[in-house]
PDB file of C-alpha atoms in Angstrom:
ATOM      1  CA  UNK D  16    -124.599 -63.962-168.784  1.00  0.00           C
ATOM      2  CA  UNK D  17    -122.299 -62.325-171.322  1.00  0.00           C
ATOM      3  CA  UNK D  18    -122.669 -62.832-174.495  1.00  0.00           C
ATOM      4  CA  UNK D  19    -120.855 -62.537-177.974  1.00  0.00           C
ATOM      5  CA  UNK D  20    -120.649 -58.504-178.897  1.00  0.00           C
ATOM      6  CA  UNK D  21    -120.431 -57.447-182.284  1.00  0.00           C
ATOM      7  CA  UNK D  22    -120.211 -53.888-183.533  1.00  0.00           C
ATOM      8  CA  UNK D  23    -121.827 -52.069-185.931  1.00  0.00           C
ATOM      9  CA  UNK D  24    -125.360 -54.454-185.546  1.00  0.00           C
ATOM     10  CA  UNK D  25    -125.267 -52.511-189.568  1.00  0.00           C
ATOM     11  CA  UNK D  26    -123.482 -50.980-191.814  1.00  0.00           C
ATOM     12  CA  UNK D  27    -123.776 -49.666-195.397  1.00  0.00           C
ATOM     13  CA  UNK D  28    -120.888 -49.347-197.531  1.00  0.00           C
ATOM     14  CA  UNK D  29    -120.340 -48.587-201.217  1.00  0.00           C
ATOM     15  CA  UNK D  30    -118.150 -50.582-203.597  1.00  0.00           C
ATOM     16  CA  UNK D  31    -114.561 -50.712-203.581  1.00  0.00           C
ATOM     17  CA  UNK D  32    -115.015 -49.219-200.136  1.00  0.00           C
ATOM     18  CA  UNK D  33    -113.856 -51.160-196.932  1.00  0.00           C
ATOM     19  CA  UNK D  34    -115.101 -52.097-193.658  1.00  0.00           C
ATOM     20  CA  UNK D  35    -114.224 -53.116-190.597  1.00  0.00           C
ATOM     21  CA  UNK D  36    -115.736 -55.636-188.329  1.00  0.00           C
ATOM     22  CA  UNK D  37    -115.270 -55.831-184.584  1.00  0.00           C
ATOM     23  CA  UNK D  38    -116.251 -58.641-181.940  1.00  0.00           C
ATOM     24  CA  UNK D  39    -116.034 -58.883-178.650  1.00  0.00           C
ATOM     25  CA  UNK D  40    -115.921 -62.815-177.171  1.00  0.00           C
ATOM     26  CA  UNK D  41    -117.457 -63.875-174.197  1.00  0.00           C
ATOM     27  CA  UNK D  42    -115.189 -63.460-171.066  1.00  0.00           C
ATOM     28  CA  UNK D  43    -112.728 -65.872-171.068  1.00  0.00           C
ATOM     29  CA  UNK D  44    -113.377 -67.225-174.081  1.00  0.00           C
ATOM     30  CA  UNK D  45    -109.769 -66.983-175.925  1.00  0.00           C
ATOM     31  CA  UNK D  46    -111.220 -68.712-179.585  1.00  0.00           C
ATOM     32  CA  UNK D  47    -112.690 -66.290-182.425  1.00  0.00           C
ATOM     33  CA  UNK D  48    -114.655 -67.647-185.345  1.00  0.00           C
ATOM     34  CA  UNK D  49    -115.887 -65.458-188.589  1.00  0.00           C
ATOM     35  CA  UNK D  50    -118.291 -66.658-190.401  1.00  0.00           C
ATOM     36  CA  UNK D  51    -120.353 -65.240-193.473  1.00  0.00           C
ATOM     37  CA  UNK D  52    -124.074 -65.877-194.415  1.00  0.00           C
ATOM     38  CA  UNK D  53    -125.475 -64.254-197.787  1.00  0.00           C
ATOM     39  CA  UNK D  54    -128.950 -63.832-198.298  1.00  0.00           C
ATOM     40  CA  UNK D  55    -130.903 -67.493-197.898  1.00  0.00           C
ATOM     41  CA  UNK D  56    -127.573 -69.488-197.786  1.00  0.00           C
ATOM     42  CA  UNK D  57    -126.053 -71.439-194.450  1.00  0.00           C
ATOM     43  CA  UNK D  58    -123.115 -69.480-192.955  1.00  0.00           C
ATOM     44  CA  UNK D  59    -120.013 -69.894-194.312  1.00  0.00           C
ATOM     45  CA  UNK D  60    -116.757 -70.111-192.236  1.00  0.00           C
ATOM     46  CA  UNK D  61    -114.247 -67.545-192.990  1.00  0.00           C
ATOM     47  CA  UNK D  62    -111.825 -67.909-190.500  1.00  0.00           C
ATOM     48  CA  UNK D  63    -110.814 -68.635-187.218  1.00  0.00           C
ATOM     49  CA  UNK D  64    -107.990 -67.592-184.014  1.00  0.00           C
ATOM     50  CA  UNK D  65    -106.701 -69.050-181.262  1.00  0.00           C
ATOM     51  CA  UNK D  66    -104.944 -67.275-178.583  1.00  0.00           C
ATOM     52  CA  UNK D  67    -104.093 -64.338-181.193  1.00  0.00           C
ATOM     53  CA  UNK D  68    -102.771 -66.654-184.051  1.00  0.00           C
ATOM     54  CA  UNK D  69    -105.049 -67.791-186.834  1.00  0.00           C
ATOM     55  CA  UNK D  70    -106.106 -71.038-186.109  1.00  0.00           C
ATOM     56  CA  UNK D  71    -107.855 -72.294-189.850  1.00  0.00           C
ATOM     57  CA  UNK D  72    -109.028 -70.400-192.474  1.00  0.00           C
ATOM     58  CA  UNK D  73    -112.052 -71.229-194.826  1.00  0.00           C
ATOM     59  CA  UNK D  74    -113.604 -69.663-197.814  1.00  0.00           C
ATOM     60  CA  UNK D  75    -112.258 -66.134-197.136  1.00  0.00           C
ATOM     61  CA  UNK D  76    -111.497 -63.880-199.819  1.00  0.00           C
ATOM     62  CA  UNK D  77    -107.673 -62.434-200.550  1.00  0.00           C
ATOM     63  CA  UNK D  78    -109.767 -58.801-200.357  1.00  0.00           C
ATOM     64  CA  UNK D  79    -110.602 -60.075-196.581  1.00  0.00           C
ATOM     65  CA  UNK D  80    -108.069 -60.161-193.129  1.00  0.00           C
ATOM     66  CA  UNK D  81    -108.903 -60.798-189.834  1.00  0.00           C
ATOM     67  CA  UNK D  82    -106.930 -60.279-186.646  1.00  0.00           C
ATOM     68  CA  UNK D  83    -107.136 -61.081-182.571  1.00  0.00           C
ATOM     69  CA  UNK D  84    -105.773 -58.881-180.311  1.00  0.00           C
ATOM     70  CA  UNK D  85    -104.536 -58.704-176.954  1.00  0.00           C
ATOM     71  CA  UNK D  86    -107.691 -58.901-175.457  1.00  0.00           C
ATOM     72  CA  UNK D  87    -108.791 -61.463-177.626  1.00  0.00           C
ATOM     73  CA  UNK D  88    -111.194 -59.075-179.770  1.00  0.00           C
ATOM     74  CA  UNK D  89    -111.116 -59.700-183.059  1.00  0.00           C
ATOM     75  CA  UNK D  90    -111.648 -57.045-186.435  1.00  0.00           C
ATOM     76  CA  UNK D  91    -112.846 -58.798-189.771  1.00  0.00           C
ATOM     77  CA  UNK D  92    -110.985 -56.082-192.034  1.00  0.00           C
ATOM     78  CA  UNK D  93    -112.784 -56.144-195.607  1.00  0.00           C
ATOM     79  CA  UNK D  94    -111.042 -54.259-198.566  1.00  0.00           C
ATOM     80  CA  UNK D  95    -112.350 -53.217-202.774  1.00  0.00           C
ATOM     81  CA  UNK D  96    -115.973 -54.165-201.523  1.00  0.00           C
ATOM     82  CA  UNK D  97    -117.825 -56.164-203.924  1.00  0.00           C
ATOM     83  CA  UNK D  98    -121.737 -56.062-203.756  1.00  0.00           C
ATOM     84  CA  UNK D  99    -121.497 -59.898-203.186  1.00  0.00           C
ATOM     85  CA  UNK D 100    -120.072 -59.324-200.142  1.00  0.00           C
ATOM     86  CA  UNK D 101    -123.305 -58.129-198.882  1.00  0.00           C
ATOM     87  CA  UNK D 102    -124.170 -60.708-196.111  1.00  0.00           C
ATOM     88  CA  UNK D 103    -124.320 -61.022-192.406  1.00  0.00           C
ATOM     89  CA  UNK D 104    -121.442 -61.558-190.653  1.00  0.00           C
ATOM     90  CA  UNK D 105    -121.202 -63.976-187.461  1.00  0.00           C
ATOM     91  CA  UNK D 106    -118.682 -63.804-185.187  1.00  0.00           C
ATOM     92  CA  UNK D 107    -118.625 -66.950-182.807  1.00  0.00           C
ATOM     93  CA  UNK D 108    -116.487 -67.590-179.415  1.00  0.00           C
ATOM     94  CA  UNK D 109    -115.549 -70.853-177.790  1.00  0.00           C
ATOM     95  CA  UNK D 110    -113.531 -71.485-174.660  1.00  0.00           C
ATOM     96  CA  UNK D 111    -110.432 -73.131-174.302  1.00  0.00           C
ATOM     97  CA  UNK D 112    -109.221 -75.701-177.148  1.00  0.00           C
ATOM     98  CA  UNK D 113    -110.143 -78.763-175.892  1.00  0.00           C
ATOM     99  CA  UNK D 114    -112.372 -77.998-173.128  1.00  0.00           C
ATOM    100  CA  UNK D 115    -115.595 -77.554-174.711  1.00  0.00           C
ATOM    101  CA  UNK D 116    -113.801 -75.933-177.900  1.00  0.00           C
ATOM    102  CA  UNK D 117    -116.895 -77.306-179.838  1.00  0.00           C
ATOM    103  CA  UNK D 118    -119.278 -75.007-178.174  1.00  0.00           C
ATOM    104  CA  UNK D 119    -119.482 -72.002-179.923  1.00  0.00           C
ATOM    105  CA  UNK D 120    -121.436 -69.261-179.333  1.00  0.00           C
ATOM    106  CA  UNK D 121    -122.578 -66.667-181.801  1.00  0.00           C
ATOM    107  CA  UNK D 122    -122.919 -62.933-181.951  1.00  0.00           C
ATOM    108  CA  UNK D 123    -126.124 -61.559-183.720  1.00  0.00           C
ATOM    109  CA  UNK D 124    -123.867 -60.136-186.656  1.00  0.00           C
ATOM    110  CA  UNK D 125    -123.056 -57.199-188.557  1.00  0.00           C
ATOM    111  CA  UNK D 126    -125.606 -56.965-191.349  1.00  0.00           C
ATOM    112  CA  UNK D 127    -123.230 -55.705-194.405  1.00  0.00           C
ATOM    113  CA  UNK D 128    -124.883 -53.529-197.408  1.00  0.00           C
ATOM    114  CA  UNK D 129    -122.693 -52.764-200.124  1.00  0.00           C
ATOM    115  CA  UNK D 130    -124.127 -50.300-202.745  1.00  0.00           C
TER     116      UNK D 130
ATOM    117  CA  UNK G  26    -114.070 -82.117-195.778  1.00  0.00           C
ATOM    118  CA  UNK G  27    -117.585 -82.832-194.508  1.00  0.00           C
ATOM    119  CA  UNK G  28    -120.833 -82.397-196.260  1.00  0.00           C
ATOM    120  CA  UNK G  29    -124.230 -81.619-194.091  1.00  0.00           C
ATOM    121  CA  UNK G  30    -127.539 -82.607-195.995  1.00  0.00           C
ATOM    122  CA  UNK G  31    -130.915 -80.875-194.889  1.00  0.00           C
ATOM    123  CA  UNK G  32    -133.032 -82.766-197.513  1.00  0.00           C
ATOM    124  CA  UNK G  33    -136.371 -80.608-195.948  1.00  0.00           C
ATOM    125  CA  UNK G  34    -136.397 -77.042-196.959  1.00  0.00           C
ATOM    126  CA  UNK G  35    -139.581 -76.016-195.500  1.00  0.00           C
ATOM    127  CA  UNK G  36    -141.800 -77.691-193.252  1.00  0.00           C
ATOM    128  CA  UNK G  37    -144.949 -76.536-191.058  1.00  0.00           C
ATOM    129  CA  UNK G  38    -146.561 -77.805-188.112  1.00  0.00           C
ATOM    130  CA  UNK G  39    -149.864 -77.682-186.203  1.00  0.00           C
ATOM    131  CA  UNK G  40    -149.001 -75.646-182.684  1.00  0.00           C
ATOM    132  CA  UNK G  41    -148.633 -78.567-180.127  1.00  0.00           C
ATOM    133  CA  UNK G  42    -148.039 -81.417-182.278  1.00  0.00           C
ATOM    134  CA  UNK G  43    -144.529 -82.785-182.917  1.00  0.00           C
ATOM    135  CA  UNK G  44    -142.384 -82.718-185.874  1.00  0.00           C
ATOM    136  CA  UNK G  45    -139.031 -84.002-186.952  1.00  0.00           C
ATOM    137  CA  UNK G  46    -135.998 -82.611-189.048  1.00  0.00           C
ATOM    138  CA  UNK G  47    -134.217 -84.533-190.659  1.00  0.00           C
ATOM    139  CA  UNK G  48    -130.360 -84.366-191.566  1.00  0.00           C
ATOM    140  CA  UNK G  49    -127.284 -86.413-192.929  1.00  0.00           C
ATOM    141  CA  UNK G  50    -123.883 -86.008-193.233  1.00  0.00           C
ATOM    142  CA  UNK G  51    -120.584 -87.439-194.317  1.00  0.00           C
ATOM    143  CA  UNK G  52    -117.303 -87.422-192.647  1.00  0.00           C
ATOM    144  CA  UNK G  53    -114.225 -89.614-192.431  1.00  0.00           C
ATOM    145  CA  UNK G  54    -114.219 -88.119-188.923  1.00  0.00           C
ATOM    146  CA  UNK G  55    -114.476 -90.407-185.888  1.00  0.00           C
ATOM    147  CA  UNK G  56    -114.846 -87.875-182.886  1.00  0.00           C
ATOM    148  CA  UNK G  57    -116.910 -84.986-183.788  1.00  0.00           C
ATOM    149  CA  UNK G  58    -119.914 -83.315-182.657  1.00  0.00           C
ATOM    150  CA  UNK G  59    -123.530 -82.276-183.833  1.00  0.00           C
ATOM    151  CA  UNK G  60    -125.104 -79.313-183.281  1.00  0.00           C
ATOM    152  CA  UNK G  61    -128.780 -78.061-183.924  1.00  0.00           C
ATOM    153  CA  UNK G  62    -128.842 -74.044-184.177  1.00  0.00           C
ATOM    154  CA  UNK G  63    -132.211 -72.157-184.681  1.00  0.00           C
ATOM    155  CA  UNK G  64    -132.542 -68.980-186.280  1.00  0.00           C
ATOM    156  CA  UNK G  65    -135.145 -66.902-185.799  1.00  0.00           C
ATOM    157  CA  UNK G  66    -136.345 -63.908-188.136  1.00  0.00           C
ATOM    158  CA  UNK G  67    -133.999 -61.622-185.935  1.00  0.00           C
ATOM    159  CA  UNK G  68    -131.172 -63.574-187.322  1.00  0.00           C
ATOM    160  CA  UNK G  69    -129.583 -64.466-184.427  1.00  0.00           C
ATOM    161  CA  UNK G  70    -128.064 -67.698-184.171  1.00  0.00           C
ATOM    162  CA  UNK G  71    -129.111 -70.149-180.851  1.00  0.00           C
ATOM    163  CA  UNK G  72    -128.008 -72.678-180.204  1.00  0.00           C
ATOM    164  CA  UNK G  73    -130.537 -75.978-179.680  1.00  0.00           C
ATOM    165  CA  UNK G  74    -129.043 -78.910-178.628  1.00  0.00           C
ATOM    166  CA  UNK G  75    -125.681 -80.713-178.894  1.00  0.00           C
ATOM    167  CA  UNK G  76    -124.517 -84.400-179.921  1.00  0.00           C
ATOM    168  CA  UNK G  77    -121.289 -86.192-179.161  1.00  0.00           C
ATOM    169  CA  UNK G  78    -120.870 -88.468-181.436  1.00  0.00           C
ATOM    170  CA  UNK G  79    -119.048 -91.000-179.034  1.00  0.00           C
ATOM    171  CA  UNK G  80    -121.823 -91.164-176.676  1.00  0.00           C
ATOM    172  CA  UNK G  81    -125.280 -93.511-177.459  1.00  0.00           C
ATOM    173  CA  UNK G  82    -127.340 -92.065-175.531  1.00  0.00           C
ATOM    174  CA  UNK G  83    -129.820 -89.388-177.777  1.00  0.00           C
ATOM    175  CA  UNK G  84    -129.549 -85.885-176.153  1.00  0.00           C
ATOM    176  CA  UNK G  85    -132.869 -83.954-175.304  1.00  0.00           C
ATOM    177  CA  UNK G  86    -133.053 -80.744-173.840  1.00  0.00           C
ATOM    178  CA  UNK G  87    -136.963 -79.809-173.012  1.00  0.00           C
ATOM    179  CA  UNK G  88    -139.309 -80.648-176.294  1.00  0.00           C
ATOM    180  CA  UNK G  89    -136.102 -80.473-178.269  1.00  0.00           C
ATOM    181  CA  UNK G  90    -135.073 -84.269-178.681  1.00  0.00           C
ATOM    182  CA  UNK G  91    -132.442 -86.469-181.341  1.00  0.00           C
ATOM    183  CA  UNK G  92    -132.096 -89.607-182.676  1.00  0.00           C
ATOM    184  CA  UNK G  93    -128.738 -89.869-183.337  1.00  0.00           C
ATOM    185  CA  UNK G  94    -127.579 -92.928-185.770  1.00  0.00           C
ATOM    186  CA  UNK G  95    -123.640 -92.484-186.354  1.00  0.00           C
ATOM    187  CA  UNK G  96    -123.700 -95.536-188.568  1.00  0.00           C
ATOM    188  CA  UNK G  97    -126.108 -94.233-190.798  1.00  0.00           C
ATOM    189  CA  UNK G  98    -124.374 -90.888-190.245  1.00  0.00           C
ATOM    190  CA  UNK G  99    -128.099 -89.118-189.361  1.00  0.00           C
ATOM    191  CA  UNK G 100    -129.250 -86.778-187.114  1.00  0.00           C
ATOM    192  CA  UNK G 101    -133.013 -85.786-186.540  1.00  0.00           C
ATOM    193  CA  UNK G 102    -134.107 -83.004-184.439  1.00  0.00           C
ATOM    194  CA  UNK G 103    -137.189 -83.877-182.813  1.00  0.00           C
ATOM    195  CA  UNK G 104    -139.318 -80.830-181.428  1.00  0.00           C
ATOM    196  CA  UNK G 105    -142.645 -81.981-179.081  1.00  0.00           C
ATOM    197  CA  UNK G 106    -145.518 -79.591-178.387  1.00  0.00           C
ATOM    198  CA  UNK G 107    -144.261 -77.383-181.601  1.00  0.00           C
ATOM    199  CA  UNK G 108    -145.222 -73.691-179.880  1.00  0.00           C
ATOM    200  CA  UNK G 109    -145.993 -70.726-182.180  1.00  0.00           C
ATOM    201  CA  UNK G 110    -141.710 -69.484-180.726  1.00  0.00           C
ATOM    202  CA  UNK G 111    -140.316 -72.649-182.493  1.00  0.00           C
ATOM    203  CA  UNK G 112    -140.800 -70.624-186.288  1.00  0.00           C
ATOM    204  CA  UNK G 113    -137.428 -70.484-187.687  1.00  0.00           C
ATOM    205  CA  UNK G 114    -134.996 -71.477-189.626  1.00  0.00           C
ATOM    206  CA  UNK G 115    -133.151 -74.744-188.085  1.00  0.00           C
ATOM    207  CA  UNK G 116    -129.824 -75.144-189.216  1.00  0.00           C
ATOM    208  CA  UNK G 117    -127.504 -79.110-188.538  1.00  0.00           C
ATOM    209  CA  UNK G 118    -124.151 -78.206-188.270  1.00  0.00           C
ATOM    210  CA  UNK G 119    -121.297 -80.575-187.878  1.00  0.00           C
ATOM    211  CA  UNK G 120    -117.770 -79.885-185.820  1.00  0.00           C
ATOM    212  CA  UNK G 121    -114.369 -81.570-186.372  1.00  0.00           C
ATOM    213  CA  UNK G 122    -110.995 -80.097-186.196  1.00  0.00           C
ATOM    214  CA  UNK G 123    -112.072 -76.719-185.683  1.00  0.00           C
ATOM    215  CA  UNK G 124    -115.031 -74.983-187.700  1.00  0.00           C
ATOM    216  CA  UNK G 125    -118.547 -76.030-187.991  1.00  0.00           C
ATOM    217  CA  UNK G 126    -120.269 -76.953-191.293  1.00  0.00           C
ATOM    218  CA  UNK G 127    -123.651 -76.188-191.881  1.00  0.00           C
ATOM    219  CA  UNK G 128    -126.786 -77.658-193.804  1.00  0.00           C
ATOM    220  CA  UNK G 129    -128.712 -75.639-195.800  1.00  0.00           C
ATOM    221  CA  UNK G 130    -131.132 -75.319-193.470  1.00  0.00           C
ATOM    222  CA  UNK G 131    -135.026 -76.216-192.909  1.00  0.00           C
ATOM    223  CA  UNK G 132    -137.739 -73.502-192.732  1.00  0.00           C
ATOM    224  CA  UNK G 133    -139.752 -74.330-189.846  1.00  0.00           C
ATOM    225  CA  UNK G 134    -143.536 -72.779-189.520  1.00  0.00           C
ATOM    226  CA  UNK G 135    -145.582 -73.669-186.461  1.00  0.00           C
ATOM    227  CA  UNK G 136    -149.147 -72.576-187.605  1.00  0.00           C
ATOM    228  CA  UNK G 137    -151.994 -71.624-184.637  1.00  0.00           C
TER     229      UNK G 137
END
């Protein structure tokens, strides 16, 4: 079965660089999740979208925007790179809202460097 | 906002014995679910086994097993016949409204 695609697997960036995240839910699935987990921590929920509008946002930075598109992809866009931000970064997907919306399925993450 | 407590941050096993996780949390919640996720040293987040919270009955899925007790807001993960796989981290993670809230998560090592 298809699963949750998220590209680059890794990337290395230096500070005040930026980045940009990409994931690709599973077919069908028309809810986004991003969440953040720094080294030895539980992930941390950054954001989340629903049919293309954000649907609830977490503990995610001003520096930090996300988006869904048409196709229901999403892009974590990350701005003045801190080396804090340094973490790997889970994008999730879940069907429709209130048909198993609680089932969320992850991507293996982007593992973020910043230098 | 909810809390999730992992009060176990490592724990080993003996290959085919059984071992329990333990986890609380708090919420002012009254439908919401509970999730066990494992994550192995690749990092990649799977999913274990699920818990309504408006349905009694524990959930098991293979050696994976709960005992779910909503009053006492606790949630054990249960794993039978621990295999040398099972090594990870295990991670309780609690969903209302829309996001899921993790623990801090439980080391797991199944020793041979």
């Amino acid at each position: 079965a298809a699963g949750v695609i998220q590209s680059p697997r890794h990337l290395i960036k230096e500070k005040r660089e930026t980045a940009t995240l990409k994931c690709y839910p599973i077919p069908r699935h028309d809810t986004v999740y991003w969440y953040q987990q720094g080294p030895g921590q539980d992930p941390q929920f950054l954001i989340s979208f629903y049919e293309k509008m954000q649907s609830d946002k977490g503990s995610i930075p001003d520096r930090f925007s996300a988006q869904q598109f048409s196709d229901y992809h999403s892009e974590l866009n990350m701005s003045s790179l801190e080396l804090g931000d340094s973490a790997l970064y889970f994008c999730a997907s879940s069907g429709r809202r209130g048909q198993k919306a609680y089932e969320q399925y992850f991507g293996p993450g982007t593992r973020l460097t910043v230098t | 906002a909810q809390t999730v407590t992992q009060s176990q941050p490592e724990m080993s096993v003996q290959e085919a014995e059984t071992v329990t996780l333990s986890c609380t949390y708090d919420t002012s919640e009254n439908n919401y679910y509970l999730f066990w996720y494992k994550q192995p040293p690749s990092r990649q987040m799977i999913l274990v086994i699920r818990q309504e919270a408006y349905k009694q009955q524990n959930a098991t899925e293979n050696r994976f097993s709960v005992n779910f007790q909503k009053a006492a807001k606790s949630f054990s993960l249960k794993i039978s016949d621990s295999q040398l796989g099972d090594t990870a981290m295990y991670f309780c993670a609690f969903y209302a409204g829309n996001m899921l809230t993790f623990g801090g998560g439980t080391r797991l090592m199944v020793k041979p």
